[in-house]
mmCIF file of N, CA and C in Angstrom:
data_model
loop_
_atom_site.group_PDB
_atom_site.id
_atom_site.type_symbol
_atom_site.label_atom_id
_atom_site.label_comp_id
_atom_site.label_asym_id
_atom_site.label_seq_id
_atom_site.Cartn_x
_atom_site.Cartn_y
_atom_site.Cartn_z
ATOM 1 N N MET A 194 -3.628 9.182 -12.132
ATOM 2 C CA MET A 194 -3.369 7.791 -12.397
ATOM 3 C C MET A 194 -4.653 6.995 -12.198
ATOM 4 N N GLY A 195 -5.018 6.165 -13.130
ATOM 5 C CA GLY A 195 -6.232 5.374 -13.034
ATOM 6 C C GLY A 195 -6.079 4.215 -12.064
ATOM 7 N N ILE A 196 -7.203 3.684 -11.644
ATOM 8 C CA ILE A 196 -7.169 2.588 -10.676
ATOM 9 C C ILE A 196 -6.492 1.344 -11.264
ATOM 10 N N GLU A 197 -6.569 1.159 -12.579
ATOM 11 C CA GLU A 197 -5.932 0.005 -13.202
ATOM 12 C C GLU A 197 -4.425 0.027 -12.969
ATOM 13 N N ASN A 198 -3.834 1.206 -12.936
ATOM 14 C CA ASN A 198 -2.394 1.319 -12.727
ATOM 15 C C ASN A 198 -2.009 1.124 -11.265
ATOM 16 N N ASP A 199 -2.944 1.299 -10.340
ATOM 17 C CA ASP A 199 -2.660 1.153 -8.915
ATOM 18 C C ASP A 199 -2.788 -0.287 -8.447
ATOM 19 N N ILE A 200 -3.471 -1.119 -9.200
ATOM 20 C CA ILE A 200 -3.662 -2.509 -8.800
ATOM 21 C C ILE A 200 -2.329 -3.225 -8.861
ATOM 22 N N ARG A 201 -2.020 -3.916 -7.753
ATOM 23 C CA ARG A 201 -0.751 -4.640 -7.663
ATOM 24 C C ARG A 201 -1.000 -6.131 -7.845
ATOM 25 N N ARG A 202 0.020 -6.820 -8.284
ATOM 26 C CA ARG A 202 -0.103 -8.245 -8.523
ATOM 27 C C ARG A 202 0.941 -8.992 -7.703
ATOM 28 N N GLY A 203 0.460 -10.030 -7.048
ATOM 29 C CA GLY A 203 1.350 -10.936 -6.343
ATOM 30 C C GLY A 203 1.436 -12.224 -7.138
ATOM 31 N N ARG A 204 2.055 -13.211 -6.547
ATOM 32 C CA ARG A 204 2.211 -14.473 -7.241
ATOM 33 C C ARG A 204 0.876 -15.168 -7.470
ATOM 34 N N HIS A 205 -0.011 -15.071 -6.473
ATOM 35 C CA HIS A 205 -1.295 -15.761 -6.570
ATOM 36 C C HIS A 205 -2.480 -14.837 -6.315
ATOM 37 N N CYS A 206 -2.270 -13.542 -6.377
ATOM 38 C CA CYS A 206 -3.383 -12.638 -6.091
ATOM 39 C C CYS A 206 -3.202 -11.304 -6.801
ATOM 40 N N VAL A 207 -4.294 -10.599 -6.901
ATOM 41 C CA VAL A 207 -4.321 -9.236 -7.420
ATOM 42 C C VAL A 207 -4.951 -8.407 -6.318
ATOM 43 N N PHE A 208 -4.338 -7.265 -5.991
ATOM 44 C CA PHE A 208 -4.821 -6.543 -4.812
ATOM 45 C C PHE A 208 -4.608 -5.044 -4.929
ATOM 46 N N LEU A 209 -5.399 -4.345 -4.150
ATOM 47 C CA LEU A 209 -5.283 -2.904 -3.975
ATOM 48 C C LEU A 209 -5.760 -2.624 -2.555
ATOM 49 N N MET A 210 -4.832 -2.599 -1.609
ATOM 50 C CA MET A 210 -5.167 -2.463 -0.194
ATOM 51 C C MET A 210 -4.410 -1.277 0.399
ATOM 52 N N HIS A 211 -5.153 -0.411 1.074
ATOM 53 C CA HIS A 211 -4.562 0.747 1.739
ATOM 54 C C HIS A 211 -4.998 0.760 3.199
ATOM 55 N N VAL A 212 -4.139 1.244 4.059
ATOM 56 C CA VAL A 212 -4.489 1.418 5.460
ATOM 57 C C VAL A 212 -4.083 2.828 5.883
ATOM 58 N N HIS A 213 -4.941 3.465 6.658
ATOM 59 C CA HIS A 213 -4.656 4.777 7.238
ATOM 60 C C HIS A 213 -4.215 4.520 8.673
ATOM 61 N N LEU A 214 -2.995 4.911 9.006
ATOM 62 C CA LEU A 214 -2.433 4.710 10.342
ATOM 63 C C LEU A 214 -2.238 6.054 11.021
ATOM 64 N N VAL A 215 -2.484 6.095 12.321
ATOM 65 C CA VAL A 215 -2.204 7.286 13.120
ATOM 66 C C VAL A 215 -1.407 6.843 14.344
ATOM 67 N N PHE A 216 -0.239 7.458 14.532
ATOM 68 C CA PHE A 216 0.601 7.208 15.694
ATOM 69 C C PHE A 216 0.682 8.487 16.517
ATOM 70 N N VAL A 217 0.546 8.354 17.822
ATOM 71 C CA VAL A 217 0.567 9.490 18.731
ATOM 72 C C VAL A 217 1.824 9.393 19.589
ATOM 73 N N THR A 218 2.436 10.532 19.884
ATOM 74 C CA THR A 218 3.628 10.532 20.723
ATOM 75 C C THR A 218 3.276 10.133 22.148
ATOM 76 N N LYS A 219 4.261 9.633 22.858
ATOM 77 C CA LYS A 219 4.088 9.243 24.260
ATOM 78 C C LYS A 219 3.638 10.464 25.056
ATOM 79 N N TYR A 220 2.654 10.286 25.901
ATOM 80 C CA TYR A 220 2.083 11.356 26.742
ATOM 81 C C TYR A 220 1.512 12.506 25.924
ATOM 82 N N ARG A 221 1.314 12.283 24.624
ATOM 83 C CA ARG A 221 0.789 13.295 23.695
ATOM 84 C C ARG A 221 1.641 14.572 23.715
ATOM 85 N N ARG A 222 2.945 14.402 23.955
ATOM 86 C CA ARG A 222 3.869 15.543 23.980
ATOM 87 C C ARG A 222 4.026 16.132 22.586
ATOM 88 N N GLU A 223 4.134 17.444 22.520
ATOM 89 C CA GLU A 223 4.282 18.148 21.237
ATOM 90 C C GLU A 223 5.769 18.287 20.936
ATOM 91 N N VAL A 224 6.300 17.327 20.177
ATOM 92 C CA VAL A 224 7.745 17.279 19.948
ATOM 93 C C VAL A 224 8.149 17.367 18.477
ATOM 94 N N PHE A 225 7.213 17.169 17.555
ATOM 95 C CA PHE A 225 7.598 17.093 16.155
ATOM 96 C C PHE A 225 7.805 18.468 15.530
ATOM 97 N N THR A 226 8.829 18.547 14.711
ATOM 98 C CA THR A 226 9.105 19.707 13.865
ATOM 99 C C THR A 226 9.083 19.227 12.415
ATOM 100 N N GLN A 227 9.193 20.136 11.476
ATOM 101 C CA GLN A 227 9.213 19.738 10.064
ATOM 102 C C GLN A 227 10.423 18.854 9.775
ATOM 103 N N ALA A 228 11.566 19.141 10.391
ATOM 104 C CA ALA A 228 12.763 18.328 10.180
ATOM 105 C C ALA A 228 12.557 16.895 10.671
ATOM 106 N N ILE A 229 11.903 16.738 11.805
ATOM 107 C CA ILE A 229 11.640 15.400 12.331
ATOM 108 C C ILE A 229 10.661 14.661 11.422
ATOM 109 N N LEU A 230 9.623 15.350 10.961
ATOM 110 C CA LEU A 230 8.670 14.713 10.042
ATOM 111 C C LEU A 230 9.354 14.288 8.745
ATOM 112 N N ASP A 231 10.286 15.094 8.262
ATOM 113 C CA ASP A 231 11.038 14.727 7.055
ATOM 114 C C ASP A 231 11.873 13.471 7.294
ATOM 115 N N ASP A 232 12.509 13.383 8.468
ATOM 116 C CA ASP A 232 13.275 12.181 8.810
ATOM 117 C C ASP A 232 12.367 10.972 8.962
ATOM 118 N N LEU A 233 11.199 11.169 9.577
ATOM 119 C CA LEU A 233 10.250 10.073 9.728
ATOM 120 C C LEU A 233 9.795 9.545 8.372
ATOM 121 N N ARG A 234 9.609 10.436 7.413
ATOM 122 C CA ARG A 234 9.179 10.036 6.070
ATOM 123 C C ARG A 234 10.183 9.050 5.464
ATOM 124 N N VAL A 235 11.462 9.340 5.616
ATOM 125 C CA VAL A 235 12.507 8.474 5.065
ATOM 126 C C VAL A 235 12.510 7.114 5.775
ATOM 127 N N VAL A 236 12.427 7.142 7.100
ATOM 128 C CA VAL A 236 12.431 5.895 7.882
ATOM 129 C C VAL A 236 11.199 5.058 7.561
ATOM 130 N N PHE A 237 10.026 5.672 7.572
ATOM 131 C CA PHE A 237 8.796 4.936 7.289
ATOM 132 C C PHE A 237 8.811 4.338 5.880
ATOM 133 N N ALA A 238 9.288 5.085 4.895
ATOM 134 C CA ALA A 238 9.345 4.577 3.518
ATOM 135 C C ALA A 238 10.263 3.359 3.435
ATOM 136 N N SER A 239 11.375 3.393 4.149
ATOM 137 C CA SER A 239 12.318 2.278 4.154
ATOM 138 C C SER A 239 11.701 1.038 4.794
ATOM 139 N N VAL A 240 11.036 1.211 5.928
ATOM 140 C CA VAL A 240 10.397 0.077 6.600
ATOM 141 C C VAL A 240 9.288 -0.500 5.714
ATOM 142 N N CYS A 241 8.496 0.358 5.102
ATOM 143 C CA CYS A 241 7.432 -0.119 4.215
ATOM 144 C C CYS A 241 8.023 -0.940 3.072
ATOM 145 N N ALA A 242 9.109 -0.470 2.495
ATOM 146 C CA ALA A 242 9.747 -1.204 1.396
ATOM 147 C C ALA A 242 10.192 -2.591 1.852
ATOM 148 N N ASP A 243 10.664 -2.713 3.087
ATOM 149 C CA ASP A 243 11.062 -4.019 3.624
ATOM 150 C C ASP A 243 9.891 -4.993 3.673
ATOM 151 N N PHE A 244 8.683 -4.481 3.805
ATOM 152 C CA PHE A 244 7.476 -5.313 3.868
ATOM 153 C C PHE A 244 6.823 -5.492 2.491
ATOM 154 N N GLY A 245 7.401 -4.907 1.457
ATOM 155 C CA GLY A 245 6.761 -4.947 0.147
ATOM 156 C C GLY A 245 5.599 -3.983 0.061
ATOM 157 N N ALA A 246 5.569 -3.018 0.977
ATOM 158 C CA ALA A 246 4.501 -2.016 1.017
ATOM 159 C C ALA A 246 5.050 -0.695 0.477
ATOM 160 N N GLU A 247 4.166 0.285 0.356
ATOM 161 C CA GLU A 247 4.563 1.606 -0.147
ATOM 162 C C GLU A 247 3.949 2.692 0.732
ATOM 163 N N LEU A 248 4.792 3.608 1.195
ATOM 164 C CA LEU A 248 4.299 4.768 1.921
ATOM 165 C C LEU A 248 3.767 5.750 0.883
ATOM 166 N N VAL A 249 2.457 5.906 0.837
ATOM 167 C CA VAL A 249 1.818 6.762 -0.163
ATOM 168 C C VAL A 249 1.832 8.212 0.304
ATOM 169 N N GLU A 250 1.540 8.426 1.589
ATOM 170 C CA GLU A 250 1.453 9.789 2.127
ATOM 171 C C GLU A 250 1.821 9.775 3.603
ATOM 172 N N LEU A 251 2.424 10.878 4.046
ATOM 173 C CA LEU A 251 2.737 11.070 5.465
ATOM 174 C C LEU A 251 2.622 12.547 5.772
ATOM 175 N N ASP A 252 1.976 12.852 6.882
ATOM 176 C CA ASP A 252 1.946 14.218 7.402
ATOM 177 C C ASP A 252 1.555 14.123 8.859
ATOM 178 N N GLY A 253 1.650 15.228 9.551
ATOM 179 C CA GLY A 253 1.300 15.189 10.952
ATOM 180 C C GLY A 253 1.318 16.561 11.574
ATOM 181 N N GLU A 254 1.121 16.568 12.868
ATOM 182 C CA GLU A 254 1.186 17.787 13.659
ATOM 183 C C GLU A 254 2.258 17.576 14.714
ATOM 184 N N ASP A 255 2.305 18.445 15.720
ATOM 185 C CA ASP A 255 3.415 18.328 16.658
ATOM 186 C C ASP A 255 3.309 17.149 17.606
ATOM 187 N N ASP A 256 2.145 16.460 17.677
ATOM 188 C CA ASP A 256 2.033 15.340 18.607
ATOM 189 C C ASP A 256 1.521 14.045 17.969
ATOM 190 N N HIS A 257 1.356 14.006 16.659
ATOM 191 C CA HIS A 257 0.935 12.774 16.004
ATOM 192 C C HIS A 257 1.243 12.821 14.512
ATOM 193 N N VAL A 258 1.234 11.621 13.894
ATOM 194 C CA VAL A 258 1.448 11.522 12.448
ATOM 195 C C VAL A 258 0.359 10.651 11.831
ATOM 196 N N HIS A 259 0.054 10.938 10.572
ATOM 197 C CA HIS A 259 -0.876 10.146 9.768
ATOM 198 C C HIS A 259 -0.087 9.537 8.615
ATOM 199 N N LEU A 260 -0.294 8.261 8.359
ATOM 200 C CA LEU A 260 0.348 7.577 7.249
ATOM 201 C C LEU A 260 -0.722 6.925 6.386
ATOM 202 N N LEU A 261 -0.514 6.913 5.094
ATOM 203 C CA LEU A 261 -1.332 6.144 4.170
ATOM 204 C C LEU A 261 -0.391 5.147 3.513
ATOM 205 N N VAL A 262 -0.660 3.860 3.722
ATOM 206 C CA VAL A 262 0.241 2.809 3.256
ATOM 207 C C VAL A 262 -0.516 1.859 2.342
ATOM 208 N N ASN A 263 0.070 1.575 1.184
ATOM 209 C CA ASN A 263 -0.417 0.567 0.260
ATOM 210 C C ASN A 263 0.365 -0.705 0.591
ATOM 211 N N TYR A 264 -0.337 -1.779 0.972
ATOM 212 C CA TYR A 264 0.369 -2.970 1.464
ATOM 213 C C TYR A 264 -0.179 -4.241 0.824
ATOM 214 N N PRO A 265 0.653 -5.281 0.747
ATOM 215 C CA PRO A 265 0.194 -6.551 0.184
ATOM 216 C C PRO A 265 -0.584 -7.368 1.211
ATOM 217 N N PRO A 266 -1.425 -8.295 0.755
ATOM 218 C CA PRO A 266 -2.262 -9.064 1.669
ATOM 219 C C PRO A 266 -1.486 -9.966 2.629
ATOM 220 N N LYS A 267 -0.251 -10.295 2.318
ATOM 221 C CA LYS A 267 0.513 -11.171 3.213
ATOM 222 C C LYS A 267 1.014 -10.443 4.462
ATOM 223 N N VAL A 268 0.902 -9.119 4.490
ATOM 224 C CA VAL A 268 1.408 -8.323 5.615
ATOM 225 C C VAL A 268 0.328 -8.170 6.680
ATOM 226 N N ALA A 269 0.670 -8.514 7.912
ATOM 227 C CA ALA A 269 -0.222 -8.256 9.045
ATOM 228 C C ALA A 269 0.001 -6.806 9.489
ATOM 229 N N ILE A 270 -1.082 -6.059 9.588
ATOM 230 C CA ILE A 270 -0.984 -4.647 9.954
ATOM 231 C C ILE A 270 -0.258 -4.482 11.291
ATOM 232 N N SER A 271 -0.543 -5.343 12.251
ATOM 233 C CA SER A 271 0.106 -5.225 13.566
ATOM 234 C C SER A 271 1.620 -5.381 13.455
ATOM 235 N N ASN A 272 2.097 -6.285 12.595
ATOM 236 C CA ASN A 272 3.551 -6.438 12.409
ATOM 237 C C ASN A 272 4.149 -5.203 11.746
ATOM 238 N N LEU A 273 3.458 -4.676 10.756
ATOM 239 C CA LEU A 273 3.927 -3.465 10.079
ATOM 240 C C LEU A 273 4.001 -2.305 11.064
ATOM 241 N N VAL A 274 2.960 -2.128 11.871
ATOM 242 C CA VAL A 274 2.923 -1.036 12.844
ATOM 243 C C VAL A 274 4.057 -1.181 13.861
ATOM 244 N N ASN A 275 4.246 -2.392 14.388
ATOM 245 C CA ASN A 275 5.317 -2.600 15.364
ATOM 246 C C ASN A 275 6.677 -2.232 14.794
ATOM 247 N N ARG A 276 6.929 -2.615 13.559
ATOM 248 C CA ARG A 276 8.221 -2.303 12.952
ATOM 249 C C ARG A 276 8.333 -0.810 12.650
ATOM 250 N N LEU A 277 7.268 -0.200 12.127
ATOM 251 C CA LEU A 277 7.298 1.239 11.839
ATOM 252 C C LEU A 277 7.592 2.042 13.098
ATOM 253 N N LYS A 278 6.894 1.715 14.183
ATOM 254 C CA LYS A 278 7.072 2.472 15.428
ATOM 255 C C LYS A 278 8.425 2.179 16.072
ATOM 256 N N GLY A 279 8.843 0.929 16.069
ATOM 257 C CA GLY A 279 10.106 0.566 16.707
ATOM 258 C C GLY A 279 11.320 1.165 16.011
ATOM 259 N N VAL A 280 11.388 0.985 14.700
ATOM 260 C CA VAL A 280 12.530 1.497 13.941
ATOM 261 C C VAL A 280 12.557 3.024 13.974
ATOM 262 N N SER A 281 11.404 3.654 13.782
ATOM 263 C CA SER A 281 11.382 5.126 13.774
ATOM 264 C C SER A 281 11.768 5.684 15.139
ATOM 265 N N SER A 282 11.329 5.053 16.210
ATOM 266 C CA SER A 282 11.680 5.521 17.550
ATOM 267 C C SER A 282 13.187 5.473 17.761
ATOM 268 N N ARG A 283 13.801 4.346 17.389
ATOM 269 C CA ARG A 283 15.263 4.225 17.545
ATOM 270 C C ARG A 283 16.009 5.240 16.693
ATOM 271 N N MET A 284 15.598 5.375 15.432
ATOM 272 C CA MET A 284 16.319 6.268 14.514
ATOM 273 C C MET A 284 16.172 7.740 14.916
ATOM 274 N N ILE A 285 14.986 8.153 15.312
ATOM 275 C CA ILE A 285 14.752 9.555 15.676
ATOM 276 C C ILE A 285 15.443 9.881 16.996
ATOM 277 N N ARG A 286 15.389 8.977 17.953
ATOM 278 C CA ARG A 286 16.047 9.231 19.243
ATOM 279 C C ARG A 286 17.565 9.290 19.077
ATOM 280 N N ARG A 287 18.094 8.537 18.147
ATOM 281 C CA ARG A 287 19.538 8.541 17.889
ATOM 282 C C ARG A 287 20.022 9.915 17.424
ATOM 283 N N LYS A 288 19.146 10.662 16.768
ATOM 284 C CA LYS A 288 19.523 11.990 16.258
ATOM 285 C C LYS A 288 19.516 13.056 17.337
ATOM 286 N N SER A 289 18.994 12.763 18.507
ATOM 287 C CA SER A 289 18.997 13.659 19.675
ATOM 288 C C SER A 289 18.418 15.041 19.378
ATOM 289 N N TYR A 290 17.220 15.079 18.838
ATOM 290 C CA TYR A 290 16.544 16.354 18.630
ATOM 291 C C TYR A 290 16.238 16.984 19.993
ATOM 292 N N PRO A 291 16.509 18.278 20.157
ATOM 293 C CA PRO A 291 16.269 18.931 21.454
ATOM 294 C C PRO A 291 14.817 18.851 21.907
ATOM 295 N N SER A 292 13.858 18.991 20.992
ATOM 296 C CA SER A 292 12.448 18.972 21.386
ATOM 297 C C SER A 292 12.060 17.615 21.971
ATOM 298 N N ILE A 293 12.647 16.559 21.456
ATOM 299 C CA ILE A 293 12.344 15.214 21.968
ATOM 300 C C ILE A 293 13.092 14.951 23.266
ATOM 301 N N ARG A 294 14.363 15.308 23.302
ATOM 302 C CA ARG A 294 15.174 15.070 24.495
ATOM 303 C C ARG A 294 14.589 15.781 25.707
ATOM 304 N N LYS A 295 14.055 16.972 25.489
ATOM 305 C CA LYS A 295 13.537 17.787 26.590
ATOM 306 C C LYS A 295 12.183 17.286 27.099
ATOM 307 N N LYS A 296 11.314 16.784 26.202
ATOM 308 C CA LYS A 296 9.937 16.474 26.587
ATOM 309 C C LYS A 296 9.646 14.992 26.785
ATOM 310 N N LEU A 297 10.512 14.111 26.301
ATOM 311 C CA LEU A 297 10.301 12.672 26.455
ATOM 312 C C LEU A 297 11.499 12.038 27.136
ATOM 313 N N TRP A 298 11.234 11.139 28.050
ATOM 314 C CA TRP A 298 12.312 10.453 28.741
ATOM 315 C C TRP A 298 12.147 8.955 28.514
ATOM 316 N N GLY A 299 13.114 8.181 28.947
ATOM 317 C CA GLY A 299 13.061 6.746 28.676
ATOM 318 C C GLY A 299 13.351 6.496 27.210
ATOM 319 N N GLY A 300 12.988 5.332 26.721
ATOM 320 C CA GLY A 300 13.308 4.987 25.341
ATOM 321 C C GLY A 300 12.159 5.113 24.366
ATOM 322 N N ALA A 301 11.013 5.611 24.815
ATOM 323 C CA ALA A 301 9.828 5.594 23.956
ATOM 324 C C ALA A 301 9.596 6.932 23.268
ATOM 325 N N LEU A 302 9.242 6.866 22.006
ATOM 326 C CA LEU A 302 8.794 8.041 21.257
ATOM 327 C C LEU A 302 7.275 7.995 21.106
ATOM 328 N N TRP A 303 6.735 6.792 20.921
ATOM 329 C CA TRP A 303 5.325 6.615 20.591
ATOM 330 C C TRP A 303 4.525 6.076 21.771
ATOM 331 N N SER A 304 3.251 6.441 21.793
ATOM 332 C CA SER A 304 2.286 5.807 22.684
ATOM 333 C C SER A 304 2.145 4.354 22.218
ATOM 334 N N PRO A 305 1.848 3.420 23.115
ATOM 335 C CA PRO A 305 1.735 2.030 22.674
ATOM 336 C C PRO A 305 0.516 1.766 21.777
ATOM 337 N N SER A 306 -0.460 2.660 21.742
ATOM 338 C CA SER A 306 -1.655 2.447 20.929
ATOM 339 C C SER A 306 -1.485 3.069 19.541
ATOM 340 N N TYR A 307 -2.419 2.729 18.650
ATOM 341 C CA TYR A 307 -2.422 3.307 17.304
ATOM 342 C C TYR A 307 -3.813 3.176 16.713
ATOM 343 N N PHE A 308 -4.066 3.934 15.658
ATOM 344 C CA PHE A 308 -5.302 3.811 14.890
ATOM 345 C C PHE A 308 -4.950 3.197 13.551
ATOM 346 N N ALA A 309 -5.753 2.244 13.097
ATOM 347 C CA ALA A 309 -5.613 1.667 11.766
ATOM 348 C C ALA A 309 -7.001 1.568 11.152
ATOM 349 N N GLY A 310 -7.171 2.188 9.996
ATOM 350 C CA GLY A 310 -8.454 2.134 9.297
ATOM 351 C C GLY A 310 -8.250 1.732 7.851
ATOM 352 N N SER A 311 -9.051 0.778 7.391
ATOM 353 C CA SER A 311 -8.963 0.400 5.981
ATOM 354 C C SER A 311 -9.582 1.523 5.151
ATOM 355 N N CYS A 312 -9.064 1.710 3.969
ATOM 356 C CA CYS A 312 -9.593 2.787 3.129
ATOM 357 C C CYS A 312 -9.373 2.453 1.663
ATOM 358 N N GLY A 313 -10.068 3.195 0.835
ATOM 359 C CA GLY A 313 -9.967 2.982 -0.594
ATOM 360 C C GLY A 313 -11.095 2.100 -1.087
ATOM 361 N N GLY A 314 -11.239 2.033 -2.369
ATOM 362 C CA GLY A 314 -12.276 1.196 -2.950
ATOM 363 C C GLY A 314 -13.658 1.802 -2.794
ATOM 364 N N ALA A 315 -14.656 0.994 -3.041
ATOM 365 C CA ALA A 315 -16.043 1.445 -2.979
ATOM 366 C C ALA A 315 -16.515 1.513 -1.525
ATOM 367 N N PRO A 316 -17.491 2.355 -1.247
ATOM 368 C CA PRO A 316 -18.076 2.382 0.100
ATOM 369 C C PRO A 316 -18.721 1.035 0.444
ATOM 370 N N ILE A 317 -18.800 0.725 1.725
ATOM 371 C CA ILE A 317 -19.332 -0.555 2.201
ATOM 372 C C ILE A 317 -20.735 -0.812 1.665
ATOM 373 N N GLU A 318 -21.585 0.190 1.648
ATOM 374 C CA GLU A 318 -22.955 0.004 1.193
ATOM 375 C C GLU A 318 -22.996 -0.419 -0.280
ATOM 376 N N VAL A 319 -22.132 0.132 -1.108
ATOM 377 C CA VAL A 319 -22.086 -0.250 -2.526
ATOM 378 C C VAL A 319 -21.649 -1.702 -2.664
ATOM 379 N N ILE A 320 -20.663 -2.111 -1.906
ATOM 380 C CA ILE A 320 -20.193 -3.502 -1.955
ATOM 381 C C ILE A 320 -21.288 -4.447 -1.458
ATOM 382 N N ARG A 321 -21.959 -4.059 -0.374
ATOM 383 C CA ARG A 321 -23.043 -4.884 0.169
ATOM 384 C C ARG A 321 -24.128 -5.090 -0.897
ATOM 385 N N GLN A 322 -24.533 -4.013 -1.589
ATOM 386 C CA GLN A 322 -25.556 -4.124 -2.635
ATOM 387 C C GLN A 322 -25.077 -5.019 -3.775
ATOM 388 N N TYR A 323 -23.816 -4.886 -4.156
ATOM 389 C CA TYR A 323 -23.262 -5.709 -5.242
ATOM 390 C C TYR A 323 -23.342 -7.188 -4.879
ATOM 391 N N ILE A 324 -22.970 -7.518 -3.646
ATOM 392 C CA ILE A 324 -22.993 -8.917 -3.207
ATOM 393 C C ILE A 324 -24.433 -9.435 -3.152
ATOM 394 N N GLU A 325 -25.357 -8.606 -2.662
ATOM 395 C CA GLU A 325 -26.763 -9.019 -2.577
ATOM 396 C C GLU A 325 -27.367 -9.269 -3.958
ATOM 397 N N GLN A 326 -26.868 -8.594 -4.984
ATOM 398 C CA GLN A 326 -27.432 -8.710 -6.325
ATOM 399 C C GLN A 326 -26.838 -9.853 -7.124
ATOM 400 N N GLN A 327 -25.987 -10.660 -6.540
ATOM 401 C CA GLN A 327 -25.401 -11.795 -7.252
ATOM 402 C C GLN A 327 -26.472 -12.824 -7.585
ATOM 403 N N GLN A 328 -26.264 -13.534 -8.656
ATOM 404 C CA GLN A 328 -27.202 -14.551 -9.107
ATOM 405 C C GLN A 328 -26.991 -15.820 -8.259
ATOM 406 N N THR A 329 -27.765 -15.948 -7.198
ATOM 407 C CA THR A 329 -27.658 -17.108 -6.332
ATOM 408 C C THR A 329 -28.212 -18.340 -7.030
ATOM 409 N N PRO A 330 -27.453 -19.439 -7.088
ATOM 410 C CA PRO A 330 -27.974 -20.642 -7.761
ATOM 411 C C PRO A 330 -29.133 -21.250 -6.978
ATOM 412 N N HIS A 331 -30.080 -21.841 -7.698
ATOM 413 C CA HIS A 331 -31.255 -22.441 -7.058
ATOM 414 C C HIS A 331 -31.069 -23.906 -6.876
#
């Protein structure tokens, strides 16, 4: 798919914004299985849709997950992260997976911290050169 097809349009803007998110389990416990990751994919996609965002990719290991989300400029990443972590924690804990019940106590699934990195588009150096080469009026 070409980049022209990925560009999204809002009422007053045109955008193509992606964020790479990493969430780590509480105490870095190894609790995830393929079934849990599959359930997380459904929950995360639903939460993203509520924000007008799109879950592009999700994968992980037994103690963390990586998400690639295409989101509109009106969405604050911190609000998206809070909702993703909160809803997924409630939904996954409700299913009472043995690996989670045995290794995590209390109501938390996730560590309170997260990683968020902007991604996509041209490298910073290319953008910097483009801006420097603009025809500055005299």
